[in-house]
XYZ file of C-alpha atoms in Angstrom:
423
model
C -43.885 19.761 -80.355
C -45.347 21.046 -83.642
C -48.238 22.612 -81.627
C -45.833 24.270 -79.202
C -44.088 25.949 -82.068
C -47.428 27.517 -83.195
C -47.952 29.423 -80.029
C -48.125 33.339 -80.411
C -44.837 33.963 -78.640
C -43.030 31.728 -81.188
C -44.732 32.979 -84.309
C -42.212 34.566 -86.705
C -44.338 37.662 -86.932
C -44.207 38.458 -83.186
C -40.406 37.490 -82.656
C -37.893 40.389 -82.693
C -34.117 40.371 -82.155
C -32.465 42.686 -79.848
C -31.496 43.312 -76.184
C -34.278 45.816 -75.386
C -36.935 43.806 -77.289
C -36.243 40.782 -75.206
C -35.088 42.337 -71.924
C -37.327 40.364 -69.554
C -36.166 36.890 -71.015
C -32.588 38.240 -71.021
C -32.559 39.318 -67.457
C -34.048 36.040 -66.486
C -31.157 34.115 -68.125
C -28.675 36.503 -66.578
C -29.973 35.476 -63.136
C -29.782 31.706 -64.157
C -26.145 32.354 -65.165
C -25.471 33.840 -61.718
C -26.753 30.593 -60.114
C -24.615 28.496 -62.489
C -21.412 30.429 -61.443
C -22.310 30.207 -57.904
C -22.206 26.400 -57.981
C -18.658 26.217 -59.379
C -17.512 29.011 -56.949
C -18.064 26.498 -54.074
C -14.568 25.102 -54.871
C -12.369 28.091 -55.588
C -11.221 28.590 -51.971
C -11.663 25.282 -50.093
C -11.273 22.146 -52.151
C -7.482 22.283 -52.702
C -7.173 22.739 -48.934
C -9.615 19.856 -48.263
C -7.282 17.646 -50.408
C -4.231 18.461 -48.204
C -5.739 19.118 -44.817
C -8.696 16.595 -44.691
C -7.528 13.760 -46.920
C -3.787 14.293 -46.440
C -2.861 14.269 -50.108
C 0.930 14.931 -50.562
C 1.378 15.235 -54.256
C 0.320 18.376 -56.140
C -0.802 16.364 -59.103
C -3.184 14.330 -56.732
C -4.606 17.494 -55.279
C -5.156 18.990 -58.630
C -6.930 15.909 -59.951
C -10.388 17.268 -59.156
C -9.641 20.199 -61.614
C -8.649 17.747 -64.303
C -11.808 15.858 -63.855
C -13.859 19.066 -63.963
C -12.116 20.495 -66.977
C -12.424 17.268 -69.074
C -15.991 16.662 -68.212
C -16.929 20.312 -69.041
C -14.919 20.512 -72.096
C -16.360 17.324 -73.616
C -19.924 18.414 -72.599
C -19.384 21.709 -74.287
C -18.492 19.854 -77.434
C -21.491 17.488 -77.108
C -23.810 20.490 -76.422
C -23.255 21.959 -79.873
C -24.415 18.501 -81.298
C -27.263 18.092 -78.927
C -28.780 21.389 -79.889
C -29.682 19.732 -83.224
C -31.836 17.168 -81.319
C -33.097 18.917 -78.249
C -34.188 22.438 -77.442
C -31.809 24.662 -75.493
C -34.274 24.847 -72.577
C -34.384 21.098 -72.204
C -30.584 20.847 -72.037
C -30.461 23.711 -69.561
C -32.913 21.725 -67.264
C -30.893 18.525 -67.701
C -27.748 20.379 -66.641
C -29.259 21.463 -63.347
C -30.556 17.884 -62.506
C -27.100 16.418 -63.126
C -25.516 19.020 -60.810
C -27.930 18.548 -58.022
C -25.846 15.933 -55.971
C -22.630 17.964 -56.139
C -22.948 20.229 -52.940
C -23.837 17.161 -50.759
C -20.769 15.031 -52.132
C -18.477 17.945 -51.568
C -19.732 18.357 -47.954
C -19.665 14.667 -46.939
C -17.341 12.733 -49.252
C -15.710 9.866 -47.532
C -12.678 9.793 -49.734
C -10.944 12.203 -52.164
C -12.058 10.142 -55.121
C -15.765 11.204 -54.228
C -14.550 14.621 -54.739
C -13.145 13.899 -58.080
C -16.331 12.023 -59.125
C -18.393 15.090 -58.080
C -16.348 17.319 -60.330
C -17.203 15.146 -63.112
C -20.916 15.889 -62.457
C -20.038 19.515 -61.986
C -18.360 19.597 -65.235
C -21.320 18.289 -67.248
C -23.599 20.642 -65.189
C -21.401 23.704 -66.160
C -21.050 22.525 -69.734
C -24.805 22.163 -70.284
C -26.091 25.101 -68.291
C -23.484 27.675 -69.226
C -23.496 26.744 -72.865
C -27.264 27.013 -73.074
C -27.402 30.414 -71.380
C -24.736 31.818 -73.760
C -26.485 30.432 -76.783
C -29.913 31.533 -75.763
C -28.672 35.199 -75.061
C -26.913 35.346 -78.430
C -30.111 34.014 -80.171
C -32.129 36.745 -78.363
C -29.996 39.818 -79.198
C -28.895 39.184 -82.782
C -25.507 40.051 -84.248
C -25.103 43.762 -83.442
C -25.022 43.409 -79.602
C -23.129 40.094 -79.222
C -20.265 41.588 -77.365
C -22.348 43.274 -74.681
C -24.659 40.008 -74.421
C -21.854 37.714 -73.767
C -20.305 40.376 -71.466
C -23.469 40.430 -69.463
C -23.656 36.677 -69.418
C -20.091 36.080 -68.295
C -20.281 38.937 -65.877
C -23.202 37.465 -64.055
C -21.567 34.061 -63.895
C -18.010 35.103 -62.706
C -19.212 37.731 -60.164
C -21.184 34.882 -58.719
C -18.053 32.724 -58.762
C -16.060 35.461 -56.879
C -18.783 36.126 -54.337
C -19.242 32.504 -53.513
C -15.382 32.055 -53.125
C -15.469 34.906 -50.654
C -18.461 33.471 -48.805
C -16.901 30.003 -48.561
C -13.597 31.412 -47.319
C -15.596 33.136 -44.553
C -17.577 30.116 -43.650
C -14.511 27.881 -43.668
C -12.795 30.312 -41.197
C -15.741 30.162 -38.963
C -17.103 26.704 -39.282
C -14.344 24.628 -40.876
C -13.566 23.369 -44.375
C -16.636 21.122 -44.364
C -19.653 20.854 -44.533
C -20.990 24.362 -44.163
C -19.307 26.068 -47.048
C -20.433 23.395 -49.476
C -24.066 23.097 -48.423
C -24.885 26.614 -49.614
C -24.638 25.128 -52.966
C -27.940 23.342 -52.518
C -29.556 26.895 -52.542
C -27.962 27.724 -55.818
C -29.050 24.391 -57.517
C -32.720 24.909 -56.280
C -32.786 28.439 -57.482
C -31.197 27.704 -60.815
C -33.546 24.814 -61.488
C -36.740 26.881 -60.438
C -35.701 29.846 -62.561
C -34.780 27.657 -65.581
C -38.478 26.243 -65.547
C -39.585 29.804 -66.326
C -37.156 30.332 -69.280
C -38.781 30.257 -72.771
C -36.847 28.558 -75.582
C -35.170 30.587 -78.196
C -35.797 28.529 -81.217
C -38.019 31.183 -82.824
C -35.371 33.877 -82.369
C -32.757 31.634 -83.997
C -35.140 30.821 -86.977
C -35.604 34.579 -87.517
C -31.833 35.180 -87.624
C -31.363 32.258 -89.969
C -34.089 33.654 -92.360
C -31.995 36.807 -92.571
C -28.703 35.210 -93.607
C -27.896 33.417 -96.929
C -27.557 29.813 -96.607
C -24.046 28.430 -95.452
C -21.876 26.299 -97.489
C -21.575 22.571 -96.790
C -23.625 19.554 -95.715
C -27.219 18.743 -95.891
C -29.706 21.724 -96.096
C -26.726 23.886 -96.189
C -25.471 22.950 -92.712
C -21.757 21.829 -92.513
C -21.169 18.558 -90.703
C -20.075 18.473 -87.198
C -16.608 17.105 -88.339
C -16.216 20.046 -90.743
C -17.378 22.625 -88.191
C -14.926 21.191 -85.587
C -12.011 21.298 -87.995
C -12.859 24.772 -89.237
C -13.047 26.222 -85.626
C -10.219 24.350 -84.441
C -7.490 25.020 -87.116
C -8.691 25.680 -90.723
C -10.149 28.977 -90.163
C -7.224 31.355 -89.186
C -9.422 33.686 -86.922
C -11.346 30.808 -85.149
C -7.958 29.049 -84.577
C -6.698 32.171 -82.952
C -9.647 32.433 -80.702
C -9.614 28.710 -79.758
C -6.075 28.733 -78.712
C -6.330 31.924 -76.690
C -9.390 30.520 -74.845
C -7.390 27.300 -74.029
C -4.519 29.279 -72.484
C -6.808 31.744 -70.767
C -8.503 28.847 -68.788
C -5.142 27.133 -68.437
C -4.289 30.123 -66.251
C -7.579 29.768 -64.287
C -7.102 25.980 -63.766
C -3.534 26.487 -62.722
C -4.187 29.339 -60.278
C -7.333 27.476 -58.983
C -5.042 24.756 -57.648
C -1.710 26.614 -57.134
C -2.621 29.937 -55.520
C -4.308 28.471 -52.383
C -1.143 26.348 -51.725
C 1.353 29.000 -52.691
C -0.157 31.582 -50.420
C -0.762 29.133 -47.596
C 2.814 28.142 -47.693
C 3.770 31.885 -47.299
C 1.751 32.289 -44.267
C -1.841 33.449 -45.412
C -4.899 32.021 -43.750
C -8.118 30.765 -45.291
C -9.837 34.158 -45.134
C -7.023 35.999 -46.956
C -6.831 33.116 -49.588
C -10.653 33.518 -49.946
C -10.126 37.264 -50.574
C -7.557 36.495 -53.262
C -9.628 33.785 -54.847
C -12.804 35.765 -54.671
C -11.293 39.004 -56.045
C -10.043 37.407 -59.313
C -13.427 36.190 -60.634
C -15.184 39.306 -59.210
C -13.258 41.651 -61.379
C -13.318 39.095 -64.180
C -17.132 39.349 -63.877
C -17.728 42.994 -63.398
C -15.155 43.960 -66.055
C -16.964 42.010 -68.731
C -19.808 44.401 -69.054
C -17.661 47.275 -70.204
C -15.433 45.056 -72.106
C -18.308 43.425 -73.909
C -19.543 46.846 -74.997
C -15.969 48.035 -75.978
C -15.635 44.847 -78.031
C -18.718 45.921 -80.010
C -17.146 49.330 -80.759
C -13.463 48.802 -81.371
C -13.390 45.169 -82.374
C -12.518 41.841 -80.727
C -8.782 41.322 -81.420
C -7.526 44.441 -79.483
C -9.058 43.208 -76.280
C -7.958 39.695 -76.562
C -4.290 40.539 -77.253
C -4.111 43.227 -74.422
C -6.064 40.990 -72.063
C -3.596 38.020 -72.525
C -0.556 40.250 -72.091
C -2.058 41.783 -68.934
C -2.675 38.330 -67.484
C 0.993 37.359 -68.252
C 2.119 40.511 -66.299
C -0.153 39.648 -63.346
C 1.320 36.119 -62.997
C 4.820 37.636 -62.952
C 3.850 40.107 -60.286
C 2.570 37.395 -58.045
C 6.227 36.079 -58.052
C 7.901 39.475 -57.833
C 5.949 40.535 -54.738
C 5.961 37.048 -52.875
C 7.882 38.448 -49.981
C 4.594 40.337 -49.100
C 2.185 37.618 -49.942
C -1.109 39.332 -49.364
C -0.011 42.196 -51.771
C 1.257 39.724 -54.285
C -2.128 37.890 -54.185
C -4.219 41.006 -54.534
C -2.167 42.576 -57.248
C -2.004 39.396 -59.287
C -5.775 38.719 -58.801
C -6.636 42.320 -59.956
C -4.373 41.787 -63.169
C -5.719 38.292 -63.798
C -9.384 39.408 -63.298
C -9.108 42.469 -65.653
C -7.054 40.724 -68.201
C -9.530 37.885 -68.310
C -12.456 40.342 -68.414
C -11.015 41.739 -71.519
C -10.612 38.396 -73.235
C -13.714 36.381 -72.347
C -16.636 38.334 -74.040
C -14.451 39.170 -76.986
C -13.480 35.644 -77.824
C -17.096 34.325 -77.637
C -18.276 37.336 -79.910
C -15.483 36.747 -82.314
C -16.467 33.033 -82.754
C -20.009 34.058 -83.222
C -19.065 36.762 -85.806
C -17.184 34.172 -87.886
C -19.847 31.396 -87.626
C -22.988 31.323 -89.633
C -26.185 31.005 -87.401
C -26.833 27.493 -88.848
C -23.565 26.076 -87.408
C -22.899 28.704 -84.738
C -23.883 26.335 -81.784
C -21.444 23.739 -83.105
C -18.684 26.366 -83.436
C -19.330 27.754 -79.990
C -19.322 24.257 -78.601
C -15.927 23.576 -80.280
C -14.447 26.765 -79.072
C -15.783 26.134 -75.452
C -14.260 22.589 -75.719
C -10.812 24.021 -76.439
C -11.322 26.755 -73.863
C -12.328 24.440 -70.982
C -9.776 21.726 -71.983
C -7.605 24.563 -70.545
C -8.757 23.705 -67.054
C -7.396 20.260 -67.256
C -4.324 21.294 -69.077
C -3.590 23.912 -66.440
C -4.090 21.469 -63.576
C -1.925 18.769 -65.297
C 0.776 21.215 -65.945
C 0.612 22.589 -62.537
C 0.806 19.219 -60.894
C 3.710 17.966 -63.040
C 5.677 21.232 -62.814
C 4.961 21.806 -59.031
C 6.057 18.297 -58.065
C 9.261 18.604 -60.188
C 10.188 22.289 -59.932
C 7.943 23.908 -57.231
C 5.103 26.240 -57.392
C 7.170 29.348 -58.317
C 8.348 27.756 -61.483
C 4.678 26.689 -62.411
C 3.478 30.248 -62.229
C 6.433 31.484 -64.274
C 5.770 28.832 -67.051
C 2.058 30.005 -67.174
C 3.160 33.639 -67.560
C 5.380 32.732 -70.655
C 2.674 30.701 -72.221
C 0.082 33.421 -71.769
C 2.253 36.047 -73.360
C 2.872 33.682 -76.349
C -0.863 33.027 -76.750
C -1.398 36.796 -76.929
C 1.024 37.233 -79.728
C -0.452 34.340 -81.696
C -3.907 36.020 -81.287
C -2.558 39.103 -82.567
C -1.235 37.209 -85.658
C -4.149 35.019 -86.445
C -7.428 36.797 -85.394
C -9.265 39.184 -87.634
C -12.345 41.400 -86.880
C -15.280 41.057 -89.173
C -17.917 43.854 -89.719
C -21.215 43.106 -87.912
C -24.285 43.699 -89.751
């Protein structure tokens, strides 16, 4: 490993920070992120319907259990990923994530019982936690502090455009060939592509070392690095701005987890077919993805907080529109998908960039892992909330509760978050 670090490409004198300076590596990582998003996009349209129509699940909480499993596994993996970066290279963790996700498409296609689907989502959560965390960290390492918003916007755009495109494709395949196995087996292509491309990725340890050399040493633990416990506490609640970002990330993904399970069932109950549901479920992440490119650039120009607050309030309005227009279900689905997609596009890159702004490079991976832990716990929280409220009060009340929580989260972000000048 010592000899590998002495190769010319990793020598401090040849390493430069910046998007243009590292464009080839950056573009390769963007394509890898697209494959990461495509794998999770397999589930957006069909899996809730597989639960009800193939396995005959009656309770909403049982149907949404696969999202709970996914959210918990991804959140815990995000948290562990920050710790693991102290022991392993980012590239090693990226490759491990792909290997863990390899069985997922085949289990989804031929699972003999619902609990196999739930188990596959544990693997999918670990896959997403490792691969997506590493692509985010590696892009941030490459570009340096001045272009973090754009870098995270491009990263998340690639992933969520791919989520949306795959949701549309699986909806079409399910209409033509049935809910299983054709829609799920395309995931094997995504796994193979992601793994092959990740083998070509170079590690970014030298870029991180260069940025560290330009910063004063942080306060705290050995060699100036705060302990994991201190970083977790600082990111979760002690630092006011990091606390604001963490709670907003949690509620943002609570919406995603809730609508992931609720919207296919809600719109199916109002007469829409699989193709129309696929359009709604695909449009949301497509706009979420595409919108992050200008949103990330805007976050670098006007600051992080304005985008987070406005994005959360827009998502709240979109959820309310789904209920207000429900007598015309296709219109309700499209309008709400557009609002949710654009609102999330404003929020996502701004939150990641804000956490990066407030974290020293020595403990940034831990801070991002903690933030992504809270953000992706939102999937599990949203699914649990959706299952409990839908079984007790119905799907409409579930959507209304999400709208109220989202608006409250936006107001908390306005109160707690601050923007720090980027040097």
